[in-house]
Amino acid sequence: REVGLRFNEDSVFPLAACSRGTARSVVEVVQDLLKLSKRRGKDSVNKDDVDELLKIRGMYPLGLNKKEIDTLLYLEDRPRQLQA
């Protein structure tokens, strides 16, 4: 779908890397990028714009959020406690 926004080549990979493999999260981020760009009077998005928005939204690679990363790090430190 046309959103009236150009994405620089280097901005696409970070956006894709933070999706959960579904279009929903990408669509939500693109909508936020569109709003951000309009406020700034821009018609294109670069990697810095994407990185900034992903940080604001608390999105990490593979679509993880901070709470999920903290949980994984906690579990990594305690693998034997979880074994039956």
PDB file of C-alpha atoms in Angstrom, residues 1 12 14 16 20 22 31 47 56 63-65 69 71-72 80:
ATOM      1  CA  ARG A   1       0.000   0.000   0.000  1.00  0.00           C
ATOM      2  CA  VAL A  12      14.517  -1.320   5.476  1.00  0.00           C
ATOM      3  CA  PRO A  14      16.384  -2.684  10.733  1.00  0.00           C
ATOM      4  CA  ALA A  16      12.349  -5.982   9.028  1.00  0.00           C
ATOM      5  CA  ARG A  20       7.993 -10.793  14.479  1.00  0.00           C
ATOM      6  CA  THR A  22       4.277 -10.542  10.628  1.00  0.00           C
ATOM      7  CA  GLN A  31       2.357   4.441  10.475  1.00  0.00           C
ATOM      8  CA  LYS A  47      18.134   4.370   9.131  1.00  0.00           C
ATOM      9  CA  ILE A  56      11.057   4.803  21.405  1.00  0.00           C
ATOM     10  CA  GLY A  63      10.437  -8.386  17.563  1.00  0.00           C
ATOM     11  CA  LEU A  64      11.430  -8.765  21.193  1.00  0.00           C
ATOM     12  CA  ASN A  65      10.728  -6.076  23.749  1.00  0.00           C
ATOM     13  CA  ILE A  69      14.908  -9.780  26.717  1.00  0.00           C
ATOM     14  CA  THR A  71      13.291 -12.672  30.945  1.00  0.00           C
ATOM     15  CA  LEU A  72      15.593 -14.477  28.517  1.00  0.00           C
ATOM     16  CA  ARG A  80      19.783 -25.816  35.689  1.00  0.00           C
TER      17      ARG A  80
END
